[in-house]
Short mmCIF file of C-alpha atoms in Angstrom, two decimals:
data_model
loop_
_atom_site.label_atom_id
_atom_site.label_comp_id
_atom_site.label_asym_id
_atom_site.label_seq_id
_atom_site.Cartn_x
_atom_site.Cartn_y
_atom_site.Cartn_z
CA MET A 1 0.14 0.17 -0.42
CA SER A 2 1.55 2.94 -1.29
CA THR A 3 2.05 6.08 1.81
CA ILE A 4 1.74 10.03 1.66
CA PHE A 5 4.44 11.02 4.15
CA GLY A 6 3.89 7.52 6.25
CA ILE A 7 0.57 7.64 6.24
CA PRO A 8 -1.48 5.20 3.96
CA SER A 9 -3.07 7.11 1.05
CA ASN A 10 -6.46 5.84 1.48
CA ALA A 11 -6.11 7.11 4.84
CA LEU A 12 -4.64 10.47 3.97
CA PHE A 13 -7.67 10.72 1.10
CA SER A 14 -10.23 9.67 3.37
CA GLN A 15 -9.69 12.03 6.06
CA LEU A 16 -9.12 14.68 2.79
CA LEU A 17 -13.19 13.72 2.05
CA VAL A 18 -14.14 14.07 5.85
CA GLY A 19 -12.27 17.42 5.92
CA LEU A 20 -14.29 18.69 2.16
CA ILE A 21 -18.04 17.01 3.62
CA ASN A 22 -17.55 18.84 6.68
CA GLY A 23 -16.29 22.22 5.15
CA SER A 24 -19.23 22.30 2.96
CA PHE A 25 -21.49 22.90 6.18
CA TYR A 26 -18.77 25.02 7.64
CA ALA A 27 -19.39 27.28 4.15
CA MET A 28 -22.95 27.76 4.11
CA LEU A 29 -23.28 27.93 7.51
CA SER A 30 -20.64 30.80 7.71
CA LEU A 31 -22.32 32.50 4.78
CA GLY A 32 -25.49 32.41 5.40
CA LEU A 33 -24.22 34.18 9.35
CA SER A 34 -22.22 36.65 6.89
CA ILE A 35 -25.20 38.00 5.03
CA ILE A 36 -26.45 38.74 8.21
CA PHE A 37 -23.99 40.16 10.11
CA GLY A 38 -23.10 42.37 6.76
CA LEU A 39 -26.52 43.95 6.88
CA LEU A 40 -28.07 43.57 9.91
CA ASN A 41 -25.08 43.90 12.95
CA VAL A 42 -26.31 40.27 14.50
CA ILE A 43 -24.42 37.71 15.37
CA ASN A 44 -27.80 35.72 14.95
CA PHE A 45 -26.56 33.16 17.70
CA ALA A 46 -29.75 31.19 16.45
CA HIS A 47 -27.56 29.43 13.65
CA GLY A 48 -26.92 26.33 14.65
CA ALA A 49 -30.84 25.71 16.03
CA MET A 50 -32.04 26.82 12.26
CA TYR A 51 -29.39 24.20 11.19
CA MET A 52 -30.63 21.60 13.45
CA ALA A 53 -34.11 22.96 12.54
CA GLY A 54 -33.51 21.87 8.53
CA ALA A 55 -32.76 18.71 9.02
CA PHE A 56 -35.79 18.05 11.68
CA VAL A 57 -37.85 18.87 9.07
CA ALA A 58 -36.36 16.85 6.42
CA TRP A 59 -37.19 13.88 9.11
CA ILE A 60 -40.15 15.06 10.05
CA LEU A 61 -41.16 15.28 6.53
CA LEU A 62 -40.53 11.95 5.25
CA ASN A 63 -41.94 9.95 8.84
CA GLU A 64 -45.19 11.82 9.28
CA ALA A 65 -45.91 12.98 5.61
CA GLY A 66 -43.71 10.62 3.48
CA ILE A 67 -42.21 13.06 1.60
CA GLY A 68 -38.76 12.14 0.43
CA TYR A 69 -35.01 13.82 0.46
CA TRP A 70 -35.69 15.82 -2.71
CA TRP A 71 -38.60 17.87 -2.11
CA SER A 72 -37.27 18.37 1.59
CA LEU A 73 -34.28 20.13 -0.27
CA LEU A 74 -36.94 22.59 -0.84
CA LEU A 75 -39.16 22.48 1.57
CA ALA A 76 -36.80 22.59 4.67
CA PRO A 77 -35.09 25.44 3.88
CA LEU A 78 -38.33 27.45 2.95
CA VAL A 79 -40.15 26.35 5.84
CA VAL A 80 -36.95 27.44 8.01
CA GLY A 81 -36.84 30.44 6.28
CA LEU A 82 -40.63 31.71 6.51
CA PHE A 83 -40.15 31.07 10.03
CA GLY A 84 -36.84 32.94 10.52
CA ALA A 85 -38.71 36.26 8.62
CA ALA A 86 -41.15 36.15 11.29
CA PHE A 87 -38.86 36.21 13.25
CA GLU A 88 -36.99 38.79 12.03
CA ARG A 89 -40.16 41.31 11.55
CA LEU A 90 -41.63 40.34 14.97
CA LEU A 91 -38.75 40.45 17.04
CA LEU A 92 -35.32 40.93 15.65
CA ALA A 93 -36.44 44.09 14.01
CA ARG A 94 -37.40 45.79 17.32
CA LEU A 95 -34.02 45.76 18.47
CA TYR A 96 -31.53 46.91 15.29
CA LYS A 97 -31.76 50.80 17.13
CA ILE A 98 -30.23 49.48 21.01
CA ASP A 99 -26.86 48.10 21.60
CA HIS A 100 -26.15 44.77 19.74
CA LEU A 101 -25.44 42.90 22.47
CA TYR A 102 -29.52 42.66 22.55
CA SER A 103 -30.12 40.91 19.45
CA LEU A 104 -27.01 38.86 20.22
CA LEU A 105 -29.50 37.84 23.10
CA LEU A 106 -32.66 37.79 21.63
CA THR A 107 -30.95 35.18 19.06
CA PHE A 108 -29.06 32.82 21.37
CA GLY A 109 -32.50 32.51 23.31
CA LEU A 110 -34.40 31.35 20.15
CA ALA A 111 -31.26 28.53 19.84
CA LEU A 112 -32.34 27.46 23.41
CA ILE A 113 -35.50 27.12 23.03
CA ILE A 114 -35.87 26.10 19.44
CA GLN A 115 -33.27 22.80 20.54
CA GLY A 116 -35.33 22.52 24.15
CA SER A 117 -38.65 22.12 22.40
CA PHE A 118 -37.00 19.06 19.40
CA ARG A 119 -34.84 17.68 22.73
CA GLN A 120 -38.54 17.39 24.40
CA VAL A 121 -40.15 16.05 21.73
CA TYR A 122 -37.79 13.89 19.64
CA GLY A 123 -35.59 12.93 22.72
CA SER A 124 -31.15 13.93 22.72
CA SER A 125 -30.43 10.28 20.89
CA GLY A 126 -30.33 10.94 17.54
CA LEU A 127 -32.84 9.98 15.01
CA PRO A 128 -31.65 7.41 11.37
CA TYR A 129 -31.94 9.45 8.06
CA ALA A 130 -31.65 7.16 4.54
CA ILE A 131 -29.47 8.79 2.19
CA PRO A 132 -31.95 8.60 -0.80
CA ALA A 133 -31.67 5.85 -3.02
CA ALA A 134 -30.61 7.64 -6.25
CA LEU A 135 -26.96 8.67 -3.97
CA SER A 136 -26.52 5.00 -2.20
CA GLY A 137 -23.28 3.42 -2.91
CA GLY A 138 -20.49 4.58 -4.20
CA GLN A 139 -17.58 4.89 -7.05
CA LYS A 140 -14.31 2.59 -6.00
CA LEU A 141 -11.79 5.14 -7.25
CA PRO A 142 -7.72 4.33 -7.23
CA PHE A 143 -6.68 5.57 -4.26
CA MET A 144 -9.99 5.63 -2.26
CA PHE A 145 -13.47 4.83 -2.20
CA LEU A 146 -15.77 7.62 -2.95
CA PRO A 147 -19.76 8.02 -1.41
CA ASN A 148 -21.44 9.28 -3.75
CA TYR A 149 -24.05 11.01 -1.43
CA ARG A 150 -20.71 12.25 0.22
CA ALA A 151 -19.64 13.71 -3.80
CA TRP A 152 -23.46 15.10 -4.08
CA VAL A 153 -22.71 17.25 -0.43
CA VAL A 154 -19.60 18.59 -1.55
CA VAL A 155 -20.77 19.66 -5.23
CA ALA A 156 -24.49 20.84 -3.92
CA SER A 157 -23.12 22.66 -1.38
CA LEU A 158 -20.37 24.41 -3.98
CA SER A 159 -23.13 24.97 -5.92
CA VAL A 160 -25.13 26.76 -3.73
CA CYS A 161 -22.16 28.82 -2.42
CA VAL A 162 -21.29 29.79 -6.44
CA ALA A 163 -24.63 30.80 -6.64
CA THR A 164 -25.06 33.11 -3.59
CA TRP A 165 -21.84 34.23 -4.29
CA LEU A 166 -23.39 35.48 -7.59
CA LEU A 167 -26.56 35.76 -6.46
CA ILE A 168 -24.58 38.97 -3.81
CA GLU A 169 -22.12 40.15 -7.00
CA LYS A 170 -23.44 40.05 -10.46
CA THR A 171 -27.45 41.12 -9.65
CA LYS A 172 -29.84 44.10 -8.85
CA LEU A 173 -30.50 42.35 -5.35
CA GLY A 174 -27.86 41.81 -4.68
CA ALA A 175 -26.13 45.57 -5.67
CA TYR A 176 -28.91 46.40 -2.60
CA LEU A 177 -27.63 44.32 -0.10
CA ARG A 178 -24.08 45.60 -0.64
CA ALA A 179 -25.27 49.29 -0.86
CA ALA A 180 -27.53 48.65 2.28
CA THR A 181 -24.72 47.42 4.09
CA GLU A 182 -22.47 49.94 3.70
CA ASN A 183 -24.90 52.71 4.10
CA PRO A 184 -28.86 51.56 4.89
CA ALA A 185 -30.70 54.62 5.16
CA LEU A 186 -29.11 56.62 2.07
CA VAL A 187 -30.54 53.72 0.56
CA GLU A 188 -33.29 53.96 2.29
CA ALA A 189 -33.72 57.55 1.09
CA PHE A 190 -33.43 56.41 -2.44
CA GLY A 191 -36.79 55.28 -1.73
CA VAL A 192 -36.06 51.52 -1.18
CA ASN A 193 -37.50 49.37 1.57
CA VAL A 194 -34.51 48.61 3.83
CA SER A 195 -36.74 47.19 6.25
CA LEU A 196 -38.39 44.20 3.95
CA LEU A 197 -34.60 43.83 2.12
CA ARG A 198 -32.87 43.31 5.83
CA THR A 199 -36.14 40.36 6.20
CA MET A 200 -35.63 39.00 3.45
CA THR A 201 -31.74 38.47 3.82
CA TYR A 202 -32.82 36.98 7.48
CA ALA A 203 -34.43 34.61 6.10
CA PHE A 204 -32.27 33.53 2.63
CA GLY A 205 -28.98 33.47 5.41
CA VAL A 206 -30.95 31.20 7.56
CA GLY A 207 -33.14 28.99 4.16
CA LEU A 208 -29.54 28.45 3.88
CA ALA A 209 -28.51 27.14 7.35
CA GLY A 210 -31.88 24.82 6.84
CA LEU A 211 -30.76 23.61 3.30
CA ALA A 212 -26.91 22.63 4.93
CA GLY A 213 -29.19 20.43 7.74
CA VAL A 214 -31.28 18.50 5.06
CA LEU A 215 -28.30 18.26 3.28
CA ALA A 216 -26.29 16.83 6.72
CA ALA A 217 -29.24 14.55 7.57
CA PRO A 218 -28.14 11.18 5.46
CA ILE A 219 -24.96 12.00 7.10
CA TYR A 220 -25.12 12.68 10.79
CA SER A 221 -27.77 11.92 13.02
CA VAL A 222 -30.47 13.65 13.21
CA SER A 223 -30.24 15.33 17.01
CA PRO A 224 -31.38 18.73 19.01
CA SER A 225 -27.48 19.30 19.53
CA MET A 226 -26.37 18.35 16.04
CA GLY A 227 -26.39 23.12 15.28
CA ALA A 228 -25.02 23.86 18.74
CA ASP A 229 -21.71 21.39 18.44
CA THR A 230 -21.23 22.64 14.64
CA VAL A 231 -22.21 26.44 15.19
CA ILE A 232 -19.16 27.56 17.54
CA VAL A 233 -16.18 26.21 14.62
CA VAL A 234 -18.42 28.20 12.21
CA PHE A 235 -18.50 31.10 14.35
CA ALA A 236 -14.43 31.30 14.36
CA ILE A 237 -14.70 30.57 10.65
CA VAL A 238 -16.39 33.38 10.27
CA VAL A 239 -13.54 35.35 12.46
CA ILE A 240 -11.00 33.65 10.33
CA GLY A 241 -12.72 34.59 6.93
CA GLY A 242 -13.23 37.75 7.94
CA MET A 243 -17.00 39.82 9.43
CA GLY A 244 -19.44 39.85 6.97
CA SER A 245 -17.09 39.03 3.90
CA ILE A 246 -18.70 36.55 1.42
CA LEU A 247 -15.56 34.70 -0.77
CA GLY A 248 -14.32 35.12 2.90
CA SER A 249 -16.55 32.90 4.21
CA ILE A 250 -16.90 30.54 1.18
CA VAL A 251 -13.20 30.52 1.09
CA THR A 252 -12.12 30.50 5.43
CA GLY A 253 -14.86 27.45 5.55
CA PHE A 254 -13.84 25.04 2.85
CA GLY A 255 -10.13 25.36 3.83
CA LEU A 256 -10.56 25.28 7.62
CA GLY A 257 -12.25 22.29 7.00
CA LEU A 258 -9.78 20.26 4.66
CA ILE A 259 -6.72 22.10 7.85
CA GLU A 260 -9.19 20.16 10.50
CA GLY A 261 -9.43 16.43 8.55
CA MET A 262 -5.44 17.20 7.53
CA THR A 263 -5.12 17.53 11.53
CA LYS A 264 -6.53 14.26 12.13
CA VAL A 265 -4.39 12.53 10.37
CA PHE A 266 -0.84 13.88 11.28
CA TYR A 267 -1.94 15.46 14.61
CA PRO A 268 -5.38 13.46 15.84
CA GLN A 269 -4.80 15.22 19.72
CA ALA A 270 -4.81 18.94 18.08
CA ALA A 271 -8.41 18.19 15.49
CA SER A 272 -11.13 20.15 17.29
CA THR A 273 -8.51 22.94 18.69
CA ALA A 274 -6.64 23.70 15.10
CA VAL A 275 -9.13 25.89 14.41
CA PHE A 276 -9.60 27.98 17.39
CA VAL A 277 -5.95 28.29 17.33
CA ILE A 278 -5.99 29.64 13.86
CA MET A 279 -7.98 31.98 14.82
CA ALA A 280 -5.76 32.82 17.80
CA LEU A 281 -2.96 33.88 14.51
CA VAL A 282 -5.34 35.26 12.25
CA LEU A 283 -7.21 37.74 14.96
CA ILE A 284 -2.41 38.43 16.18
CA MET A 285 -1.81 39.18 12.13
CA LYS A 286 -5.15 40.56 10.83
CA PRO A 287 -7.59 41.41 12.92
CA ALA A 288 -10.19 42.34 10.12
CA GLY A 289 -10.55 38.40 8.98
CA LEU A 290 -8.45 37.44 5.82
CA PHE A 291 -11.26 38.35 3.98
CA GLY A 292 -12.02 41.41 5.66
CA ARG A 293 -11.86 45.09 5.25
CA ALA A 294 -10.30 46.64 8.18
CA SER A 295 -12.29 49.24 9.38
CA MET B 1 -40.87 76.85 -16.77
CA THR B 2 -42.71 79.12 -13.88
CA ASP B 3 -41.36 82.28 -12.34
CA ALA B 4 -43.71 81.98 -9.46
CA PRO B 5 -42.72 84.05 -6.10
CA ALA B 6 -41.82 82.02 -3.17
CA ALA B 7 -45.14 82.61 -2.05
CA SER B 8 -47.09 81.19 -4.53
CA PRO B 9 -50.27 79.30 -3.54
CA GLN B 10 -48.79 76.18 -3.97
CA PRO B 11 -45.20 76.22 -2.92
CA LEU B 12 -43.59 72.70 -4.19
CA LEU B 13 -42.26 71.80 -0.84
CA SER B 14 -43.26 74.50 2.28
CA VAL B 15 -41.25 73.75 5.25
CA GLN B 16 -43.29 75.21 8.81
CA ALA B 17 -42.02 75.68 12.48
CA LEU B 18 -39.45 72.05 11.89
CA GLU B 19 -37.76 71.11 14.67
CA GLY B 20 -35.26 68.37 13.93
CA TRP B 21 -32.61 66.56 16.70
CA TYR B 22 -29.40 65.43 15.90
CA GLY B 23 -28.90 62.54 18.64
CA GLU B 24 -28.72 64.22 21.81
CA SER B 25 -28.56 67.34 20.23
CA HIS B 26 -31.90 69.80 18.98
CA VAL B 27 -30.29 71.00 15.69
CA LEU B 28 -33.70 72.63 14.35
CA HIS B 29 -35.31 75.26 16.68
CA GLY B 30 -38.78 76.01 13.92
CA MET B 31 -36.64 76.03 10.21
CA THR B 32 -40.20 78.23 8.01
CA PHE B 33 -39.67 79.00 4.04
CA ASP B 34 -41.00 77.52 0.96
CA VAL B 35 -39.28 76.31 -2.19
CA ALA B 36 -41.42 77.48 -5.79
CA SER B 37 -41.38 74.60 -8.61
CA GLY B 38 -38.34 75.87 -11.09
CA GLU B 39 -36.28 77.41 -8.63
CA VAL B 40 -32.81 77.11 -7.21
CA VAL B 41 -32.64 78.37 -3.53
CA SER B 42 -29.03 78.33 -1.54
CA LEU B 43 -29.55 77.54 2.62
CA LEU B 44 -26.38 79.56 3.45
CA GLY B 45 -25.44 80.23 6.85
CA ARG B 46 -22.63 79.26 9.31
CA ASN B 47 -20.57 75.89 10.04
CA GLY B 48 -23.59 74.18 12.88
CA ALA B 49 -26.39 76.00 11.48
CA GLY B 50 -28.57 73.21 10.69
CA LYS B 51 -28.02 73.36 7.25
CA THR B 52 -27.14 70.08 6.53
CA THR B 53 -29.62 68.90 8.89
CA THR B 54 -32.80 70.91 7.58
CA LEU B 55 -31.92 68.84 4.31
CA ARG B 56 -31.60 65.60 6.37
CA ALA B 57 -34.60 66.17 7.75
CA ILE B 58 -36.13 66.95 4.71
CA ILE B 59 -35.43 63.63 3.40
CA GLY B 60 -36.61 62.17 6.46
CA VAL B 61 -33.20 60.24 7.50
CA LEU B 62 -32.93 62.62 11.10
CA GLY B 63 -33.60 60.06 13.45
CA LYS B 64 -36.50 62.37 15.21
CA ARG B 65 -38.83 65.64 13.56
CA ARG B 66 -41.22 67.52 13.67
CA GLY B 67 -43.17 70.16 12.39
CA SER B 68 -44.45 70.53 9.03
CA VAL B 69 -42.72 69.40 5.75
CA THR B 70 -45.16 69.53 2.48
CA CYS B 71 -43.88 67.99 -0.77
CA ALA B 72 -46.28 68.62 -4.00
CA GLY B 73 -48.98 69.38 -1.06
CA VAL B 74 -48.35 65.75 0.77
CA GLU B 75 -47.42 66.34 4.47
CA THR B 76 -44.55 64.09 4.87
CA ILE B 77 -43.24 64.43 8.13
CA GLY B 78 -44.24 60.85 9.62
CA MET B 79 -43.30 59.60 6.94
CA PRO B 80 -39.92 56.57 6.45
CA ALA B 81 -37.66 58.63 3.99
CA ARG B 82 -38.27 55.71 1.14
CA SER B 83 -41.71 57.20 1.33
CA ILE B 84 -40.71 60.68 0.73
CA ALA B 85 -37.97 59.95 -1.90
CA ARG B 86 -40.40 58.45 -4.22
CA LEU B 87 -42.68 61.75 -4.70
CA GLY B 88 -39.19 62.72 -6.52
CA VAL B 89 -37.20 64.31 -3.91
CA GLY B 90 -33.56 63.05 -4.84
CA TYR B 91 -30.58 63.38 -1.87
CA VAL B 92 -27.10 64.05 -2.57
CA PRO B 93 -25.62 63.53 0.74
CA GLU B 94 -22.50 65.56 1.45
CA GLU B 95 -20.25 62.53 2.08
CA ARG B 96 -21.43 61.94 -1.60
CA GLY B 97 -22.14 58.72 -0.41
CA ILE B 98 -20.66 55.83 -2.99
CA PHE B 99 -20.45 52.95 -2.06
CA ALA B 100 -17.20 50.84 -1.28
CA GLY B 101 -18.56 47.40 -2.77
CA LEU B 102 -19.96 48.75 -6.05
CA SER B 103 -18.71 49.49 -9.61
CA VAL B 104 -19.26 53.59 -11.06
CA GLN B 105 -22.03 52.17 -13.16
CA GLU B 106 -23.62 49.61 -10.25
CA ASN B 107 -23.50 53.03 -7.93
CA LEU B 108 -25.21 54.89 -10.87
CA THR B 109 -28.24 52.11 -11.05
CA LEU B 110 -28.69 51.77 -7.66
CA PRO B 111 -31.38 54.16 -6.62
CA PRO B 112 -34.92 52.72 -8.62
CA LYS B 113 -36.65 54.86 -11.03
CA LEU B 114 -39.43 56.60 -8.44
CA ARG B 115 -41.40 58.79 -11.34
CA PRO B 116 -41.35 58.85 -15.22
CA GLY B 117 -38.91 61.30 -16.86
CA GLY B 118 -35.57 60.29 -15.84
CA MET B 119 -32.71 60.45 -17.94
CA ASP B 120 -31.17 57.56 -18.97
CA LEU B 121 -28.14 56.07 -18.77
CA GLU B 122 -26.79 57.58 -22.33
CA GLN B 123 -27.77 61.61 -21.67
CA ILE B 124 -26.26 60.87 -18.39
CA TYR B 125 -22.93 59.43 -20.10
CA ARG B 126 -23.75 62.40 -22.42
CA LEU B 127 -23.63 64.86 -19.30
CA PHE B 128 -20.99 63.13 -17.52
CA PRO B 129 -17.84 61.60 -20.16
CA ASN B 130 -16.02 60.34 -17.24
CA LEU B 131 -18.24 58.00 -15.57
CA LYS B 132 -19.05 56.34 -18.60
CA GLU B 133 -14.91 55.31 -19.54
CA ARG B 134 -14.92 53.78 -15.57
CA ALA B 135 -18.04 52.30 -15.80
CA ARG B 136 -16.36 49.29 -14.22
CA SER B 137 -14.36 50.30 -11.42
CA PRO B 138 -15.10 50.67 -8.17
CA GLY B 139 -17.16 53.54 -7.26
CA THR B 140 -14.59 55.06 -4.46
CA LYS B 141 -11.63 54.55 -6.58
CA LEU B 142 -12.92 57.90 -8.10
CA SER B 143 -11.56 61.56 -7.85
CA GLY B 144 -13.39 63.53 -5.88
CA GLY B 145 -14.91 65.24 -8.29
CA GLU B 146 -15.88 62.43 -10.41
CA GLN B 147 -16.69 61.62 -6.71
CA GLN B 148 -19.83 64.18 -7.16
CA MET B 149 -20.81 63.88 -10.34
CA LEU B 150 -21.65 60.21 -9.38
CA ALA B 151 -23.57 61.87 -7.35
CA ILE B 152 -25.77 63.86 -8.63
CA ALA B 153 -26.21 61.57 -11.86
CA ARG B 154 -27.40 58.89 -10.13
CA ILE B 155 -30.13 61.04 -8.60
CA LEU B 156 -31.07 62.44 -12.77
CA ARG B 157 -31.91 58.76 -13.47
CA THR B 158 -34.71 58.20 -10.68
CA GLY B 159 -36.59 61.31 -12.46
CA SER B 160 -36.97 62.62 -9.34
CA LYS B 161 -37.63 66.73 -9.74
CA LEU B 162 -37.02 68.22 -6.51
CA ILE B 163 -32.79 67.58 -5.80
CA LEU B 164 -31.70 68.25 -2.00
CA LEU B 165 -27.55 69.23 -2.99
CA ASP B 166 -25.35 69.42 -0.14
CA GLU B 167 -22.07 71.17 0.04
CA PRO B 168 -21.64 69.77 -3.88
CA THR B 169 -18.07 71.83 -4.20
CA GLU B 170 -16.70 71.14 -0.98
CA GLY B 171 -13.25 69.83 -1.20
CA LEU B 172 -12.71 70.40 -5.18
CA ALA B 173 -10.53 71.79 -7.40
CA PRO B 174 -11.77 75.32 -9.65
CA VAL B 175 -12.10 73.55 -12.23
CA ILE B 176 -14.71 71.16 -11.27
CA VAL B 177 -16.80 73.59 -9.27
CA GLU B 178 -17.15 75.20 -12.72
CA ARG B 179 -18.14 72.11 -14.52
CA ILE B 180 -20.49 71.25 -11.36
CA ALA B 181 -21.75 74.83 -11.92
CA GLU B 182 -22.63 74.06 -15.35
CA VAL B 183 -24.09 71.00 -14.61
CA ILE B 184 -26.35 72.83 -12.25
CA GLN B 185 -27.05 75.22 -14.91
CA ARG B 186 -28.44 72.95 -17.33
CA LEU B 187 -31.05 71.42 -14.38
CA LYS B 188 -32.31 74.44 -13.23
CA ALA B 189 -33.12 75.22 -17.44
CA ASP B 190 -34.56 71.82 -18.17
CA GLY B 191 -36.98 72.43 -14.67
CA TYR B 192 -35.42 70.74 -11.64
CA THR B 193 -35.88 72.31 -8.32
CA ILE B 194 -32.87 72.77 -6.37
CA ILE B 195 -32.15 73.29 -2.45
CA LEU B 196 -28.47 73.52 -2.31
CA VAL B 197 -26.61 73.99 0.79
CA GLU B 198 -23.84 75.64 -0.33
CA GLN B 199 -20.84 77.49 1.55
CA ASN B 200 -18.78 78.94 -1.21
CA LEU B 201 -20.78 81.71 -1.29
CA ARG B 202 -19.40 82.77 -5.27
CA PHE B 203 -20.65 78.94 -6.24
CA ALA B 204 -24.12 79.99 -5.23
CA GLN B 205 -24.68 83.46 -6.59
CA SER B 206 -23.58 82.06 -9.64
CA ILE B 207 -26.80 79.58 -9.47
CA ALA B 208 -29.57 80.80 -7.13
CA GLY B 209 -32.17 82.75 -7.20
CA ARG B 210 -32.87 82.90 -3.83
CA PHE B 211 -30.77 82.65 -0.86
CA VAL B 212 -32.20 81.38 2.96
CA VAL B 213 -30.16 81.96 5.79
CA VAL B 214 -29.88 79.66 9.19
CA GLU B 215 -28.70 81.09 11.76
CA GLN B 216 -28.73 78.24 14.60
CA GLY B 217 -31.68 76.52 12.79
CA ARG B 218 -34.19 79.23 12.06
CA VAL B 219 -34.20 81.17 9.45
CA VAL B 220 -33.31 84.97 9.50
CA ASP B 221 -33.38 86.01 6.21
CA ALA B 222 -34.53 85.52 2.84
CA ILE B 223 -32.35 87.09 -0.57
CA SER B 224 -33.54 87.24 -3.62
CA ASN B 225 -30.37 87.39 -5.50
CA GLU B 226 -32.17 90.06 -8.12
CA SER B 227 -31.65 92.65 -4.69
CA GLY B 228 -28.38 93.41 -5.66
CA CYS B 229 -27.44 96.22 -2.44
CA ARG B 230 -28.64 93.35 -0.11
CA LEU B 231 -26.77 90.78 -1.30
CA HIS B 232 -23.99 92.20 0.45
CA GLN B 233 -25.28 91.73 4.10
CA LEU B 234 -24.87 87.88 2.60
CA HIS B 235 -21.56 88.38 4.28
CA ALA B 236 -22.02 89.56 6.83
CA TYR B 237 -24.43 86.60 7.51
CA LEU B 238 -21.32 84.00 6.94
CA GLY B 239 -18.71 86.67 8.62
CA VAL B 240 -16.31 86.95 5.50
#
């Protein structure tokens, strides 16, 4: 068996794949956090709960209504996004004029309520969600076995990230978003409804988290704590990439997933701390983040 | 174009007993003035007199305002800024407000078209050829003068006929100031109504039909540009 740096090559490649998979979720989650922070100035602590809720909506659709994976990919983000829109409109929007700490506390409280509710109803042990039939099995590559579903997750996440980037950088709606991120009062003075833009942005951001949750359901078990575990790493990634930077979130999300995977191969003890060590280094050398604009 | 006096029965904009706050500090103490359709009125006054705050209060981006501002007969004091803009009010802020994250063309086309009769891109590029050459560069990479042109140009697309222009000549070279004066003359000839806040008295005299003198958040005098001798008083008001 061939080895690279003394590590069996298939072990290396399978950890790389695990890293890429984690990176896919990191990227989608940090992307949503980042656009929400950019326009609303809200650090959305409920993001992990929205990701978890996405997975649960998919599970409930399947087990209560017989609606399968493909429809869930569409419906779960929609449900999570609509919930997010209502939450933003009814509660979050009231806090923009006071200290940002209050919106942070509100979203933190919401996360606890969502998690607690799911734990109450579904228990804290994970629920299984089967890989859709069309994506079961895998490919035997010369150097490793590649499960089809995992390849799909990477492709789907990359496509969603690129589509989001195009939406923000190349469309009129994206131009409103970028402009309102810089100077909301002036965009409002041009006749644009910035409050509506904020609601849409929050809904879109948490909808992305919901979509990530559906993609994650067949890989990790569907459990109330799945979001809380992931979101801590995602916050570190947003800090590394630069608060509010779209491209930064995507690149850092995938990059850090891979670095984390590599650490598991070469120095497993540090796997769960590597991201935070990098965050500390970045904060020392480039406080605005790798892609952030210094303010 | 009408040559209506300020006190015509239906002014385009009527500001009555306007109070305004900038954060905690009470800046406007009962501003009252009218602007007729097609008029170019310049608000003059020392730094901190409340000229910029008056414009911000008219467009509705000021945190707290009270009194009355009617635009084309519609009371706007309770409206959000976006609804006031949709009555056909275009705002060119003092800091110009060019977006760094948007290209020149994106900056130009950002404000939505609010009413018919706005210029199209081609007409705007004919008026400001520099902007066409730089259409793809980031908005804030333009020179100060070009940014000012862009800030004015993007309002002309919207169809707004009342333009609030805050210190368009600030910090610009004389040759650019002349160019901006030409543009404003042109807009005046096209029937635009303009409220101009200006420190540069010579510039203001070259385009405004009337001066409204502001001191400590109140209107203390109004002087027509035709009233020869009284124009000297402006110097006294400005302390120059």
